[in-house]
mmCIF file of C-alpha atoms in Angstrom:
data_model
loop_
_atom_site.group_PDB
_atom_site.id
_atom_site.type_symbol
_atom_site.label_atom_id
_atom_site.label_comp_id
_atom_site.label_asym_id
_atom_site.label_seq_id
_atom_site.Cartn_x
_atom_site.Cartn_y
_atom_site.Cartn_z
ATOM 1 C CA UNK D 1 -36.098 -90.678 26.307
ATOM 2 C CA UNK D 2 -34.232 -91.941 29.216
ATOM 3 C CA UNK D 3 -31.114 -94.392 28.770
ATOM 4 C CA UNK D 4 -33.144 -97.331 30.318
ATOM 5 C CA UNK D 5 -35.776 -97.024 27.912
ATOM 6 C CA UNK D 6 -33.147 -96.656 24.950
ATOM 7 C CA UNK D 7 -31.393 -99.769 26.064
ATOM 8 C CA UNK D 8 -34.967 -101.628 26.368
ATOM 9 C CA UNK D 9 -36.058 -100.569 22.921
ATOM 10 C CA UNK D 10 -32.793 -100.589 20.829
ATOM 11 C CA UNK D 11 -32.336 -104.187 20.632
ATOM 12 C CA UNK D 12 -36.152 -104.604 19.564
ATOM 13 C CA UNK D 13 -35.584 -102.339 16.526
ATOM 14 C CA UNK D 14 -33.042 -104.437 15.064
ATOM 15 C CA UNK D 15 -34.897 -107.854 15.810
ATOM 16 C CA UNK D 16 -38.101 -106.437 14.237
ATOM 17 C CA UNK D 17 -36.245 -105.149 11.200
ATOM 18 C CA UNK D 18 -35.065 -108.797 10.478
ATOM 19 C CA UNK D 19 -38.346 -110.352 11.332
ATOM 20 C CA UNK D 20 -41.694 -110.781 9.280
ATOM 21 C CA UNK D 21 -43.162 -107.724 11.029
ATOM 22 C CA UNK D 22 -40.524 -105.555 9.344
ATOM 23 C CA UNK D 23 -43.203 -103.655 7.858
ATOM 24 C CA UNK D 24 -43.932 -101.705 10.783
ATOM 25 C CA UNK D 25 -40.723 -99.981 10.913
ATOM 26 C CA UNK D 26 -38.970 -100.681 7.544
ATOM 27 C CA UNK D 27 -40.809 -97.713 5.548
ATOM 28 C CA UNK D 28 -38.061 -95.337 6.906
ATOM 29 C CA UNK D 29 -35.845 -97.363 8.953
ATOM 30 C CA UNK D 30 -33.269 -99.800 7.656
ATOM 31 C CA UNK D 31 -30.609 -102.154 9.030
ATOM 32 C CA UNK D 32 -27.263 -101.085 7.841
ATOM 33 C CA UNK D 33 -24.333 -103.534 7.866
ATOM 34 C CA UNK D 34 -20.781 -102.642 7.727
ATOM 35 C CA UNK D 35 -17.358 -103.725 8.929
ATOM 36 C CA UNK D 36 -15.461 -102.024 11.993
ATOM 37 C CA UNK D 37 -12.573 -99.804 10.538
ATOM 38 C CA UNK D 38 -10.279 -100.751 12.874
ATOM 39 C CA UNK D 39 -11.579 -104.017 14.543
ATOM 40 C CA UNK D 40 -12.866 -105.419 11.197
ATOM 41 C CA UNK D 41 -15.856 -106.710 13.335
ATOM 42 C CA UNK D 42 -19.134 -107.194 11.603
ATOM 43 C CA UNK D 43 -21.461 -104.307 12.772
ATOM 44 C CA UNK D 44 -24.807 -102.990 12.240
ATOM 45 C CA UNK D 45 -26.715 -99.798 13.067
ATOM 46 C CA UNK D 46 -30.577 -99.134 12.376
ATOM 47 C CA UNK D 47 -30.716 -96.210 10.159
ATOM 48 C CA UNK D 48 -33.554 -93.547 9.352
ATOM 49 C CA UNK D 49 -33.514 -93.245 5.481
ATOM 50 C CA UNK D 50 -35.154 -92.044 2.487
ATOM 51 C CA UNK D 51 -34.688 -93.437 -0.716
ATOM 52 C CA UNK D 52 -34.260 -91.917 -4.461
ATOM 53 C CA UNK D 53 -34.067 -94.624 -6.811
ATOM 54 C CA UNK D 54 -31.149 -96.570 -6.325
ATOM 55 C CA UNK D 55 -29.729 -94.036 -3.733
ATOM 56 C CA UNK D 56 -30.435 -94.068 0.063
ATOM 57 C CA UNK D 57 -29.825 -91.310 2.260
ATOM 58 C CA UNK D 58 -29.559 -91.027 5.810
ATOM 59 C CA UNK D 59 -27.985 -88.587 8.390
ATOM 60 C CA UNK D 60 -26.045 -89.149 11.520
ATOM 61 C CA UNK D 61 -24.925 -86.581 14.102
ATOM 62 C CA UNK D 62 -21.020 -85.840 14.179
ATOM 63 C CA UNK D 63 -20.911 -87.117 17.669
ATOM 64 C CA UNK D 64 -22.253 -90.662 16.674
ATOM 65 C CA UNK D 65 -19.473 -93.477 16.081
ATOM 66 C CA UNK D 66 -21.310 -95.569 13.306
ATOM 67 C CA UNK D 67 -20.835 -93.178 10.341
ATOM 68 C CA UNK D 68 -16.745 -93.001 10.968
ATOM 69 C CA UNK D 69 -16.553 -96.761 10.104
ATOM 70 C CA UNK D 70 -17.994 -96.193 6.584
ATOM 71 C CA UNK D 71 -15.213 -95.530 4.038
ATOM 72 C CA UNK D 72 -15.590 -94.735 0.286
ATOM 73 C CA UNK D 73 -14.788 -98.099 -2.058
ATOM 74 C CA UNK D 74 -15.883 -100.139 1.141
ATOM 75 C CA UNK D 75 -18.990 -101.936 0.537
ATOM 76 C CA UNK D 76 -21.852 -102.381 2.794
ATOM 77 C CA UNK D 77 -25.150 -104.026 2.851
ATOM 78 C CA UNK D 78 -28.531 -102.591 3.673
ATOM 79 C CA UNK D 79 -31.637 -104.429 4.741
ATOM 80 C CA UNK D 80 -34.401 -102.424 3.004
ATOM 81 C CA UNK D 81 -37.908 -103.448 3.566
ATOM 82 C CA UNK D 82 -36.983 -107.037 4.330
ATOM 83 C CA UNK D 83 -34.826 -107.052 1.419
ATOM 84 C CA UNK D 84 -30.786 -107.442 1.395
ATOM 85 C CA UNK D 85 -28.931 -104.780 -0.871
ATOM 86 C CA UNK D 86 -25.199 -104.174 -1.342
ATOM 87 C CA UNK D 87 -24.195 -100.640 -1.544
ATOM 88 C CA UNK D 88 -21.398 -98.087 -1.577
ATOM 89 C CA UNK D 89 -21.293 -95.087 0.816
ATOM 90 C CA UNK D 90 -20.081 -91.696 0.485
ATOM 91 C CA UNK D 91 -20.041 -89.464 3.478
ATOM 92 C CA UNK D 92 -20.417 -85.675 3.539
ATOM 93 C CA UNK D 93 -20.266 -83.041 5.735
ATOM 94 C CA UNK D 94 -19.933 -79.387 6.279
ATOM 95 C CA UNK D 95 -22.413 -76.494 5.505
ATOM 96 C CA UNK D 96 -22.794 -77.391 1.854
ATOM 97 C CA UNK D 97 -25.844 -76.466 -0.012
ATOM 98 C CA UNK D 98 -26.260 -79.981 -1.389
ATOM 99 C CA UNK D 99 -26.449 -81.272 2.462
ATOM 100 C CA UNK D 100 -28.794 -78.613 3.311
ATOM 101 C CA UNK D 101 -31.054 -79.480 0.539
ATOM 102 C CA UNK D 102 -30.795 -83.548 1.067
ATOM 103 C CA UNK D 103 -31.537 -82.753 4.654
ATOM 104 C CA UNK D 104 -34.627 -80.805 3.676
ATOM 105 C CA UNK D 105 -35.747 -83.864 1.777
ATOM 106 C CA UNK D 106 -34.722 -86.141 4.301
ATOM 107 C CA UNK D 107 -36.678 -84.361 7.158
ATOM 108 C CA UNK D 108 -39.555 -84.045 4.669
ATOM 109 C CA UNK D 109 -39.564 -87.750 4.348
ATOM 110 C CA UNK D 110 -38.842 -88.846 7.756
ATOM 111 C CA UNK D 111 -40.813 -86.413 9.848
ATOM 112 C CA UNK D 112 -40.084 -87.833 13.107
ATOM 113 C CA UNK D 113 -36.185 -87.059 12.863
ATOM 114 C CA UNK D 114 -37.097 -83.235 12.354
ATOM 115 C CA UNK D 115 -37.493 -83.159 16.420
ATOM 116 C CA UNK D 116 -34.128 -84.587 16.865
ATOM 117 C CA UNK D 117 -32.418 -82.082 14.267
ATOM 118 C CA UNK D 118 -34.293 -78.991 15.937
ATOM 119 C CA UNK D 119 -36.257 -78.256 12.809
ATOM 120 C CA UNK D 120 -39.678 -77.448 12.553
ATOM 121 C CA UNK D 121 -41.779 -78.547 9.579
ATOM 122 C CA UNK D 122 -44.742 -76.533 8.298
ATOM 123 C CA UNK D 123 -48.088 -77.801 7.602
ATOM 124 C CA UNK D 124 -47.085 -79.005 4.090
ATOM 125 C CA UNK D 125 -44.249 -80.951 5.749
ATOM 126 C CA UNK D 126 -41.588 -78.674 4.564
ATOM 127 C CA UNK D 127 -38.743 -78.004 6.772
ATOM 128 C CA UNK D 128 -37.801 -74.386 7.729
ATOM 129 C CA UNK D 129 -34.626 -73.303 5.677
ATOM 130 C CA UNK D 130 -33.145 -71.235 8.555
ATOM 131 C CA UNK D 131 -33.375 -74.299 10.961
ATOM 132 C CA UNK D 132 -31.984 -76.516 8.547
ATOM 133 C CA UNK D 133 -29.146 -74.219 7.946
ATOM 134 C CA UNK D 134 -28.350 -74.211 12.020
ATOM 135 C CA UNK D 135 -29.103 -78.101 12.244
ATOM 136 C CA UNK D 136 -26.567 -78.897 8.665
ATOM 137 C CA UNK D 137 -23.082 -78.358 10.305
ATOM 138 C CA UNK D 138 -23.917 -80.782 13.179
ATOM 139 C CA UNK D 139 -24.577 -83.548 10.717
ATOM 140 C CA UNK D 140 -23.101 -85.716 8.231
ATOM 141 C CA UNK D 141 -24.966 -87.132 5.157
ATOM 142 C CA UNK D 142 -24.485 -90.719 4.355
ATOM 143 C CA UNK D 143 -25.233 -91.350 0.888
ATOM 144 C CA UNK D 144 -25.192 -95.153 -0.197
ATOM 145 C CA UNK D 145 -25.525 -96.125 -3.872
ATOM 146 C CA UNK D 146 -27.223 -99.375 -4.077
ATOM 147 C CA UNK D 147 -26.151 -102.388 -5.879
ATOM 148 C CA UNK D 148 -27.423 -105.878 -5.475
ATOM 149 C CA UNK D 149 -25.507 -108.088 -2.878
ATOM 150 C CA UNK Q 1 -27.788 -109.571 38.661
ATOM 151 C CA UNK Q 2 -27.579 -107.683 42.221
ATOM 152 C CA UNK Q 3 -23.643 -106.570 43.143
ATOM 153 C CA UNK Q 4 -24.059 -108.403 46.302
ATOM 154 C CA UNK Q 5 -24.685 -111.622 44.384
ATOM 155 C CA UNK Q 6 -21.750 -111.195 42.000
ATOM 156 C CA UNK Q 7 -18.479 -113.401 42.346
ATOM 157 C CA UNK Q 8 -20.391 -116.488 43.560
ATOM 158 C CA UNK Q 9 -20.667 -118.560 40.387
ATOM 159 C CA UNK Q 10 -24.402 -117.963 40.049
ATOM 160 C CA UNK Q 11 -23.881 -116.958 36.517
ATOM 161 C CA UNK Q 12 -21.737 -120.009 35.484
ATOM 162 C CA UNK Q 13 -24.192 -122.239 37.091
ATOM 163 C CA UNK Q 14 -27.113 -120.539 35.126
ATOM 164 C CA UNK Q 15 -25.187 -120.683 31.905
ATOM 165 C CA UNK Q 16 -24.307 -124.328 32.454
ATOM 166 C CA UNK Q 17 -27.997 -125.013 33.294
ATOM 167 C CA UNK Q 18 -29.177 -123.313 30.069
ATOM 168 C CA UNK Q 19 -26.762 -125.338 28.171
ATOM 169 C CA UNK Q 20 -28.109 -128.613 29.584
ATOM 170 C CA UNK Q 21 -31.823 -127.450 28.602
ATOM 171 C CA UNK Q 22 -30.647 -126.435 25.028
ATOM 172 C CA UNK Q 23 -28.741 -130.094 24.677
ATOM 173 C CA UNK Q 24 -31.924 -132.041 25.932
ATOM 174 C CA UNK Q 25 -34.160 -130.069 23.432
ATOM 175 C CA UNK Q 26 -31.347 -131.115 20.849
ATOM 176 C CA UNK Q 27 -30.561 -127.215 19.994
ATOM 177 C CA UNK Q 28 -27.498 -126.903 18.157
ATOM 178 C CA UNK Q 29 -26.700 -123.266 18.720
ATOM 179 C CA UNK Q 30 -27.624 -121.023 21.598
ATOM 180 C CA UNK Q 31 -27.979 -117.228 21.050
ATOM 181 C CA UNK Q 32 -27.820 -114.314 23.325
ATOM 182 C CA UNK Q 33 -28.022 -110.586 23.255
ATOM 183 C CA UNK Q 34 -25.976 -108.407 25.663
ATOM 184 C CA UNK Q 35 -25.139 -104.857 25.959
ATOM 185 C CA UNK Q 36 -21.186 -104.417 25.630
ATOM 186 C CA UNK Q 37 -20.792 -102.649 28.987
ATOM 187 C CA UNK Q 38 -22.273 -105.845 30.877
ATOM 188 C CA UNK Q 39 -19.669 -107.638 33.098
ATOM 189 C CA UNK Q 40 -21.465 -111.161 31.923
ATOM 190 C CA UNK Q 41 -19.563 -110.518 28.639
ATOM 191 C CA UNK Q 42 -16.344 -112.105 29.806
ATOM 192 C CA UNK Q 43 -18.542 -115.174 31.355
ATOM 193 C CA UNK Q 44 -19.892 -115.610 27.714
ATOM 194 C CA UNK Q 45 -16.735 -115.452 26.021
ATOM 195 C CA UNK Q 46 -15.081 -117.995 28.613
ATOM 196 C CA UNK Q 47 -17.823 -120.346 28.083
ATOM 197 C CA UNK Q 48 -17.408 -120.253 24.185
ATOM 198 C CA UNK Q 49 -19.877 -117.853 22.899
ATOM 199 C CA UNK Q 50 -18.223 -115.703 20.032
ATOM 200 C CA UNK Q 51 -19.530 -112.385 18.936
ATOM 201 C CA UNK Q 52 -21.281 -112.276 15.553
ATOM 202 C CA UNK Q 53 -22.315 -108.921 15.191
ATOM 203 C CA UNK Q 54 -22.241 -105.741 17.125
ATOM 204 C CA UNK Q 55 -24.941 -103.293 16.999
ATOM 205 C CA UNK Q 56 -23.911 -99.593 17.175
ATOM 206 C CA UNK Q 57 -27.428 -97.707 18.084
ATOM 207 C CA UNK Q 58 -27.619 -93.954 16.761
ATOM 208 C CA UNK Q 59 -30.050 -92.521 19.115
ATOM 209 C CA UNK Q 60 -27.797 -91.392 22.055
ATOM 210 C CA UNK Q 61 -24.253 -90.672 21.749
ATOM 211 C CA UNK Q 62 -22.287 -92.690 24.553
ATOM 212 C CA UNK Q 63 -24.628 -95.713 25.140
ATOM 213 C CA UNK Q 64 -22.809 -98.982 24.661
ATOM 214 C CA UNK Q 65 -22.941 -101.065 21.585
ATOM 215 C CA UNK Q 66 -25.017 -104.261 21.688
ATOM 216 C CA UNK Q 67 -23.717 -107.662 21.127
ATOM 217 C CA UNK Q 68 -25.178 -110.734 19.601
ATOM 218 C CA UNK Q 69 -23.397 -113.774 20.657
ATOM 219 C CA UNK Q 70 -23.601 -117.383 19.640
ATOM 220 C CA UNK Q 71 -22.297 -120.486 20.957
ATOM 221 C CA UNK Q 72 -22.195 -123.581 18.597
ATOM 222 C CA UNK Q 73 -23.150 -126.742 20.823
ATOM 223 C CA UNK Q 74 -21.859 -129.283 18.604
ATOM 224 C CA UNK Q 75 -18.341 -127.866 18.828
ATOM 225 C CA UNK Q 76 -18.386 -129.500 22.554
#
Protein backbone atom coordinates (compact mmCIF):
# COMPACT_ATOMS: atom_id res chain seq x y z
CA UNK A 1 0.00 0.00 0.00
CA UNK A 2 1.36 3.43 -0.88
CA UNK A 3 2.26 6.01 1.76
CA UNK A 4 -0.47 8.32 0.43
CA UNK A 5 -3.09 5.64 0.94
CA UNK A 6 -1.77 4.92 4.45
CA UNK A 7 -2.03 8.62 5.28
CA UNK A 8 -5.61 8.66 4.09
CA UNK A 9 -6.78 5.47 5.81
CA UNK A 10 -4.91 5.60 9.13
CA UNK A 11 -6.91 8.42 10.75
CA UNK A 12 -10.12 6.68 9.72
CA UNK A 13 -9.08 3.54 11.61
CA UNK A 14 -8.78 5.29 14.97
CA UNK A 15 -11.98 7.27 14.29
CA UNK A 16 -13.85 4.06 13.46
CA UNK A 17 -12.62 2.29 16.60
CA UNK A 18 -14.02 5.08 18.77
CA UNK A 19 -17.34 5.24 16.90
CA UNK A 20 -20.54 3.22 17.26
CA UNK A 21 -19.42 1.33 14.14
CA UNK A 22 -16.31 -0.01 15.90
CA UNK A 23 -17.57 -3.58 15.38
CA UNK A 24 -16.39 -3.42 11.77
CA UNK A 25 -12.81 -3.54 13.07
CA UNK A 26 -12.73 -4.06 16.80
CA UNK A 27 -12.88 -7.87 16.72
CA UNK A 28 -9.14 -7.92 16.05
CA UNK A 29 -8.06 -4.28 16.22
CA UNK A 30 -7.81 -2.38 19.49
CA UNK A 31 -6.82 1.19 20.28
CA UNK A 32 -3.93 1.28 22.73
CA UNK A 33 -3.42 4.43 24.84
CA UNK A 34 -0.13 5.09 26.61
CA UNK A 35 2.23 7.91 27.58
CA UNK A 36 5.34 8.91 25.68
CA UNK A 37 8.37 7.71 27.61
CA UNK A 38 10.21 11.04 27.20
CA UNK A 39 7.51 13.53 26.22
CA UNK A 40 4.83 12.34 28.63
CA UNK A 41 2.34 13.01 25.82
CA UNK A 42 -0.82 10.98 25.51
CA UNK A 43 -0.29 8.63 22.58
CA UNK A 44 -2.50 6.08 20.89
CA UNK A 45 -1.88 3.32 18.38
CA UNK A 46 -4.32 0.98 16.66
CA UNK A 47 -3.01 -2.55 17.12
CA UNK A 48 -4.00 -6.00 15.88
CA UNK A 49 -4.63 -8.27 18.84
CA UNK A 50 -5.89 -11.54 20.09
CA UNK A 51 -7.22 -12.06 23.56
CA UNK A 52 -6.81 -14.98 25.92
CA UNK A 53 -9.05 -14.37 28.94
CA UNK A 54 -7.55 -11.36 30.73
CA UNK A 55 -4.48 -11.11 28.51
CA UNK A 56 -4.20 -9.30 25.19
CA UNK A 57 -1.38 -10.18 22.79
CA UNK A 58 0.00 -7.85 20.10
CA UNK A 59 3.09 -7.90 17.93
CA UNK A 60 5.13 -5.03 16.55
CA UNK A 61 8.03 -4.80 14.17
CA UNK A 62 11.26 -3.96 15.96
CA UNK A 63 11.54 -0.89 13.70
CA UNK A 64 8.26 0.55 14.91
CA UNK A 65 8.27 3.30 17.49
CA UNK A 66 5.14 2.72 19.56
CA UNK A 67 6.19 -0.30 21.59
CA UNK A 68 9.35 1.48 22.82
CA UNK A 69 7.14 3.73 24.94
CA UNK A 70 5.70 0.81 26.88
CA UNK A 71 7.34 0.21 30.22
CA UNK A 72 6.68 -2.54 32.68
CA UNK A 73 4.83 -1.09 35.64
CA UNK A 74 3.48 1.87 33.63
CA UNK A 75 -0.23 1.32 33.05
CA UNK A 76 -1.86 1.62 29.65
CA UNK A 77 -5.45 1.73 28.47
CA UNK A 78 -7.05 -0.30 25.73
CA UNK A 79 -10.25 0.28 23.83
CA UNK A 80 -11.42 -3.27 23.13
CA UNK A 81 -14.64 -3.80 21.22
CA UNK A 82 -15.86 -0.38 22.31
CA UNK A 83 -15.01 -0.94 25.98
CA UNK A 84 -12.19 0.74 27.84
CA UNK A 85 -9.82 -1.37 29.97
CA UNK A 86 -6.76 -0.59 31.99
CA UNK A 87 -3.78 -2.84 31.55
CA UNK A 88 -0.17 -3.55 32.38
CA UNK A 89 2.17 -4.24 29.46
CA UNK A 90 5.14 -6.55 29.19
CA UNK A 91 7.36 -6.46 26.13
CA UNK A 92 9.49 -9.43 25.11
CA UNK A 93 11.74 -9.91 22.13
CA UNK A 94 14.25 -12.40 20.92
CA UNK A 95 13.97 -15.81 19.38
CA UNK A 96 12.39 -17.46 22.38
CA UNK A 97 10.14 -20.50 22.10
CA UNK A 98 7.26 -18.83 23.93
CA UNK A 99 7.43 -15.83 21.57
CA UNK A 100 7.26 -18.15 18.56
CA UNK A 101 4.30 -20.01 20.04
CA UNK A 102 2.50 -16.76 20.83
CA UNK A 103 3.20 -15.50 17.30
CA UNK A 104 1.78 -18.68 15.75
CA UNK A 105 -1.39 -18.32 17.85
CA UNK A 106 -1.60 -14.62 16.99
CA UNK A 107 -1.32 -15.22 13.24
CA UNK A 108 -3.92 -17.98 13.38
CA UNK A 109 -6.26 -15.54 15.16
CA UNK A 110 -5.41 -12.52 12.97
CA UNK A 111 -4.61 -14.07 9.57
CA UNK A 112 -4.47 -10.70 7.80
CA UNK A 113 -1.18 -10.01 9.64
CA UNK A 114 0.45 -13.22 8.39
CA UNK A 115 1.35 -11.63 5.05
CA UNK A 116 3.03 -8.67 6.79
CA UNK A 117 5.02 -11.12 8.90
CA UNK A 118 6.02 -13.16 5.82
CA UNK A 119 4.32 -16.28 7.19
CA UNK A 120 2.02 -18.59 5.25
CA UNK A 121 -0.96 -20.25 6.87
CA UNK A 122 -2.08 -23.73 5.89
CA UNK A 123 -5.64 -24.68 5.02
CA UNK A 124 -6.51 -25.01 8.70
CA UNK A 125 -5.11 -21.55 9.42
CA UNK A 126 -1.99 -22.82 11.18
CA UNK A 127 1.22 -20.83 10.68
CA UNK A 128 4.24 -22.46 9.06
CA UNK A 129 6.62 -23.14 11.99
CA UNK A 130 9.79 -22.50 9.99
CA UNK A 131 8.50 -19.17 8.72
CA UNK A 132 7.44 -18.26 12.24
CA UNK A 133 11.02 -18.94 13.39
CA UNK A 134 12.33 -16.64 10.67
CA UNK A 135 9.82 -13.87 11.44
CA UNK A 136 10.03 -13.95 15.25
CA UNK A 137 13.44 -12.26 15.72
CA UNK A 138 12.16 -9.19 13.83
CA UNK A 139 9.18 -8.77 16.11
CA UNK A 140 8.40 -7.85 19.69
CA UNK A 141 5.62 -9.45 21.65
CA UNK A 142 3.49 -7.04 23.64
CA UNK A 143 1.48 -8.81 26.28
CA UNK A 144 -1.05 -6.72 28.22
CA UNK A 145 -2.67 -8.02 31.38
CA UNK A 146 -6.11 -6.42 31.56
CA UNK A 147 -7.60 -4.72 34.57
CA UNK A 148 -10.60 -2.49 34.89
CA UNK A 149 -9.65 1.16 34.17
CA UNK B 1 -1.96 24.20 0.34
CA UNK B 2 0.03 24.67 -2.86
CA UNK B 3 3.58 25.80 -2.31
CA UNK B 4 3.15 28.95 -4.40
CA UNK B 5 0.21 29.98 -2.21
CA UNK B 6 2.03 29.52 1.07
CA UNK B 7 3.27 32.47 3.15
CA UNK B 8 0.42 34.76 2.10
CA UNK B 9 -1.66 34.43 5.25
CA UNK B 10 -4.36 32.37 3.56
CA UNK B 11 -4.25 29.68 6.27
CA UNK B 12 -4.69 32.32 8.98
CA UNK B 13 -7.67 33.81 7.15
CA UNK B 14 -9.25 30.42 6.62
CA UNK B 15 -8.78 29.61 10.30
CA UNK B 16 -10.33 32.93 11.37
CA UNK B 17 -13.25 32.24 9.06
CA UNK B 18 -13.69 28.78 10.61
CA UNK B 19 -13.57 30.34 14.10
CA UNK B 20 -16.26 32.82 13.11
CA UNK B 21 -18.49 30.06 11.74
CA UNK B 22 -17.99 27.96 14.84
CA UNK B 23 -18.84 30.84 17.18
CA UNK B 24 -21.94 31.68 15.14
CA UNK B 25 -23.03 28.08 15.54
CA UNK B 26 -22.46 28.32 19.33
CA UNK B 27 -19.70 25.69 19.21
CA UNK B 28 -17.57 25.49 22.34
CA UNK B 29 -14.59 23.69 20.86
CA UNK B 30 -12.98 23.12 17.48
CA UNK B 31 -11.22 19.82 16.75
CA UNK B 32 -8.88 19.14 13.92
CA UNK B 33 -6.72 16.26 12.70
CA UNK B 34 -3.36 16.87 11.09
CA UNK B 35 -0.20 14.93 10.37
CA UNK B 36 2.81 15.96 12.44
CA UNK B 37 4.85 16.83 9.35
CA UNK B 38 2.30 19.36 8.09
CA UNK B 39 3.70 22.93 8.34
CA UNK B 40 0.21 24.07 9.38
CA UNK B 41 0.80 22.58 12.85
CA UNK B 42 2.73 25.76 13.76
CA UNK B 43 -0.21 27.89 12.58
CA UNK B 44 -2.63 25.89 14.71
CA UNK B 45 -0.42 26.20 17.80
CA UNK B 46 -0.08 29.96 17.27
CA UNK B 47 -3.84 30.16 17.15
CA UNK B 48 -4.40 28.46 20.48
CA UNK B 49 -4.92 24.85 19.45
CA UNK B 50 -3.42 22.28 21.77
CA UNK B 51 -2.41 18.71 21.10
CA UNK B 52 -4.72 16.27 22.89
CA UNK B 53 -3.57 12.96 21.49
CA UNK B 54 -0.87 11.81 19.11
CA UNK B 55 -1.51 8.67 17.08
CA UNK B 56 1.43 6.54 16.07
CA UNK B 57 0.36 4.17 13.31
CA UNK B 58 2.10 0.84 13.11
CA UNK B 59 1.65 0.14 9.39
CA UNK B 60 4.83 1.55 7.91
CA UNK B 61 7.90 2.70 9.83
CA UNK B 62 8.79 6.26 8.96
CA UNK B 63 5.27 7.61 8.51
CA UNK B 64 4.69 10.71 10.64
CA UNK B 65 2.41 10.52 13.61
CA UNK B 66 -1.00 12.10 13.52
CA UNK B 67 -2.24 14.87 15.83
CA UNK B 68 -5.71 15.47 17.21
CA UNK B 69 -5.77 19.16 18.20
CA UNK B 70 -8.45 21.07 20.06
CA UNK B 71 -9.21 24.71 20.74
CA UNK B 72 -11.63 25.84 23.41
CA UNK B 73 -13.54 28.77 21.99
CA UNK B 74 -14.84 29.89 25.39
CA UNK B 75 -11.30 30.82 26.45
CA UNK B 76 -11.10 33.59 23.87
